PDB file of C-alpha atoms in Angstrom:
ATOM      1  CA  MET S   1      26.447  -5.839  -3.818  1.00 41.00           C
ATOM      2  CA  ALA S   2      25.501  -3.561  -0.924  1.00 49.00           C
ATOM      3  CA  ASP S   3      24.639  -4.910   2.663  1.00 58.00           C
ATOM      4  CA  ASN S   4      20.970  -5.150   3.114  1.00 63.00           C
ATOM      5  CA  PRO S   5      20.597  -2.924   6.033  1.00 82.00           C
ATOM      6  CA  ARG S   6      17.725  -2.988   8.871  1.00 92.00           C
ATOM      7  CA  ILE S   7      15.072  -0.379   9.298  1.00 94.00           C
ATOM      8  CA  ASN S   8      16.430   2.430  11.051  1.00 95.00           C
ATOM      9  CA  THR S   9      13.310   4.462  11.789  1.00 96.00           C
ATOM     10  CA  VAL S  10       9.554   4.623  10.291  1.00 97.00           C
ATOM     11  CA  ALA S  11       7.660   7.839  10.498  1.00 96.00           C
ATOM     12  CA  THR S  12       3.933   8.629   9.251  1.00 96.00           C
ATOM     13  CA  GLU S  13       4.341  11.917   7.292  1.00 91.00           C
ATOM     14  CA  ASP S  14       1.811  13.886   5.229  1.00 90.00           C
ATOM     15  CA  ASP S  15       0.893  11.562   2.536  1.00 92.00           C
ATOM     16  CA  TYR S  16       3.747   8.894   2.875  1.00 96.00           C
ATOM     17  CA  ILE S  17       5.166   6.477   5.548  1.00 98.00           C
ATOM     18  CA  HIS S  18       8.901   7.345   5.546  1.00 97.00           C
ATOM     19  CA  VAL S  19      10.899   4.000   6.068  1.00 98.00           C
ATOM     20  CA  GLN S  20      14.535   4.910   6.672  1.00 97.00           C
ATOM     21  CA  PHE S  21      17.183   2.335   6.238  1.00 97.00           C
ATOM     22  CA  ARG S  22      20.313   4.573   6.401  1.00 95.00           C
ATOM     23  CA  GLU S  23      20.839   8.087   7.994  1.00 94.00           C
ATOM     24  CA  PRO S  24      20.902  10.797   5.294  1.00 94.00           C
ATOM     25  CA  ASN S  25      23.843  12.456   6.828  1.00 95.00           C
ATOM     26  CA  GLN S  26      26.244   9.835   5.721  1.00 94.00           C
ATOM     27  CA  PHE S  27      25.509  10.565   2.150  1.00 96.00           C
ATOM     28  CA  ASP S  28      27.070  13.532   0.068  1.00 95.00           C
ATOM     29  CA  GLU S  29      24.248  13.402  -2.609  1.00 96.00           C
ATOM     30  CA  ILE S  30      20.640  12.006  -2.193  1.00 96.00           C
ATOM     31  CA  ARG S  31      18.352  11.326  -5.259  1.00 96.00           C
ATOM     32  CA  THR S  32      14.797   9.979  -5.885  1.00 96.00           C
ATOM     33  CA  PRO S  33      15.594   8.189  -9.373  1.00 95.00           C
ATOM     34  CA  ASP S  34      12.850   7.023 -11.515  1.00 94.00           C
ATOM     35  CA  TRP S  35      14.340   3.506 -12.085  1.00 93.00           C
ATOM     36  CA  ALA S  36      14.475   2.768  -8.458  1.00 94.00           C
ATOM     37  CA  SER S  37      10.859   4.242  -7.952  1.00 91.00           C
ATOM     38  CA  ASN S  38       9.633   1.873 -11.061  1.00 92.00           C
ATOM     39  CA  ALA S  39      11.276  -1.035  -9.298  1.00 92.00           C
ATOM     40  CA  ALA S  40       9.383  -0.099  -5.887  1.00 95.00           C
ATOM     41  CA  GLN S  41       6.176   0.411  -7.597  1.00 93.00           C
ATOM     42  CA  SER S  42       6.284  -3.396  -8.663  1.00 94.00           C
ATOM     43  CA  VAL S  43       5.996  -4.126  -4.997  1.00 96.00           C
ATOM     44  CA  SER S  44       3.712  -1.006  -3.669  1.00 95.00           C
ATOM     45  CA  ASP S  45       1.797   1.303  -6.064  1.00 95.00           C
ATOM     46  CA  GLY S  46       2.985   4.956  -5.412  1.00 95.00           C
ATOM     47  CA  ALA S  47       6.345   3.930  -3.675  1.00 97.00           C
ATOM     48  CA  LYS S  48       9.323   6.208  -3.971  1.00 96.00           C
ATOM     49  CA  VAL S  49      13.090   5.455  -3.301  1.00 97.00           C
ATOM     50  CA  ARG S  50      15.448   7.843  -1.962  1.00 97.00           C
ATOM     51  CA  THR S  51      19.111   6.782  -2.902  1.00 96.00           C
ATOM     52  CA  GLY S  52      22.447   8.334  -1.561  1.00 96.00           C
ATOM     53  CA  LYS S  53      25.920   8.440  -2.642  1.00 96.00           C
ATOM     54  CA  ARG S  54      28.958   8.521  -0.392  1.00 92.00           C
ATOM     55  CA  GLU S  55      31.870  10.986  -1.493  1.00 89.00           C
ATOM     56  CA  ASP S  56      34.202   8.031  -1.533  1.00 91.00           C
ATOM     57  CA  SER S  57      32.144   5.809  -3.683  1.00 91.00           C
ATOM     58  CA  ASN S  58      30.294   5.548  -6.999  1.00 91.00           C
ATOM     59  CA  ASP S  59      27.733   3.491  -5.631  1.00 90.00           C
ATOM     60  CA  TRP S  60      24.149   4.488  -4.940  1.00 92.00           C
ATOM     61  CA  MET S  61      22.573   2.941  -2.015  1.00 93.00           C
ATOM     62  CA  VAL S  62      18.694   3.076  -0.805  1.00 95.00           C
ATOM     63  CA  GLU S  63      18.723   5.737   2.049  1.00 96.00           C
ATOM     64  CA  SER S  64      14.942   5.182   2.444  1.00 97.00           C
ATOM     65  CA  VAL S  65      11.410   4.215   0.810  1.00 97.00           C
ATOM     66  CA  LEU S  66       8.310   6.243   0.909  1.00 97.00           C
ATOM     67  CA  LEU S  67       5.198   4.380   0.582  1.00 97.00           C
ATOM     68  CA  GLU S  68       1.516   5.541   0.584  1.00 97.00           C
ATOM     69  CA  LYS S  69       0.169   6.358   4.094  1.00 96.00           C
ATOM     70  CA  HIS S  70      -2.910   4.224   3.700  1.00 96.00           C
ATOM     71  CA  ILE S  71      -1.302   1.007   3.772  1.00 96.00           C
ATOM     72  CA  GLY S  72      -0.273   1.449   7.362  1.00 96.00           C
ATOM     73  CA  GLU S  73       3.257   1.253   9.148  1.00 96.00           C
ATOM     74  CA  GLU S  74       3.342  -2.656   9.549  1.00 96.00           C
ATOM     75  CA  LYS S  75       2.638  -3.159   5.960  1.00 97.00           C
ATOM     76  CA  ALA S  76       5.013  -0.214   5.025  1.00 97.00           C
ATOM     77  CA  ARG S  77       7.845  -2.170   7.074  1.00 97.00           C
ATOM     78  CA  GLU S  78       7.349  -5.510   4.996  1.00 97.00           C
ATOM     79  CA  GLN S  79       7.210  -3.645   1.591  1.00 97.00           C
ATOM     80  CA  ALA S  80       9.999  -1.312   2.256  1.00 97.00           C
ATOM     81  CA  THR S  81      11.955  -4.543   3.180  1.00 96.00           C
ATOM     82  CA  ASP S  82      11.003  -6.398   0.064  1.00 96.00           C
ATOM     83  CA  ILE S  83      11.973  -3.160  -2.116  1.00 96.00           C
ATOM     84  CA  ILE S  84      15.493  -2.851  -0.701  1.00 95.00           C
ATOM     85  CA  GLU S  85      16.057  -6.456  -1.337  1.00 93.00           C
ATOM     86  CA  LYS S  86      14.835  -6.462  -4.806  1.00 91.00           C
ATOM     87  CA  ILE S  87      16.940  -3.275  -5.555  1.00 92.00           C
ATOM     88  CA  GLU S  88      20.267  -4.073  -3.721  1.00 86.00           C
ATOM     89  CA  SER S  89      20.381  -7.968  -4.177  1.00 81.00           C
TER      90      SER S  89
END
């Protein structure tokens, strides 16, 4: 089980609110797997999850969660936290 990190940054971009939990530069590889997005969509329709893998590990961890822009940043923070707890607990 990974540590449940705190939100690092929240940024509203084109169609999404990008809630980042871990710095992307700490990962050798980042993906947006269907299984994680499927889990995320049970919390928020249209959500996507970016996962990262470090060179010295086989474990994938949530790097960030992308949520639809219309929900607003406050709700995005809440839902992203629910999503990472669901995936990493």
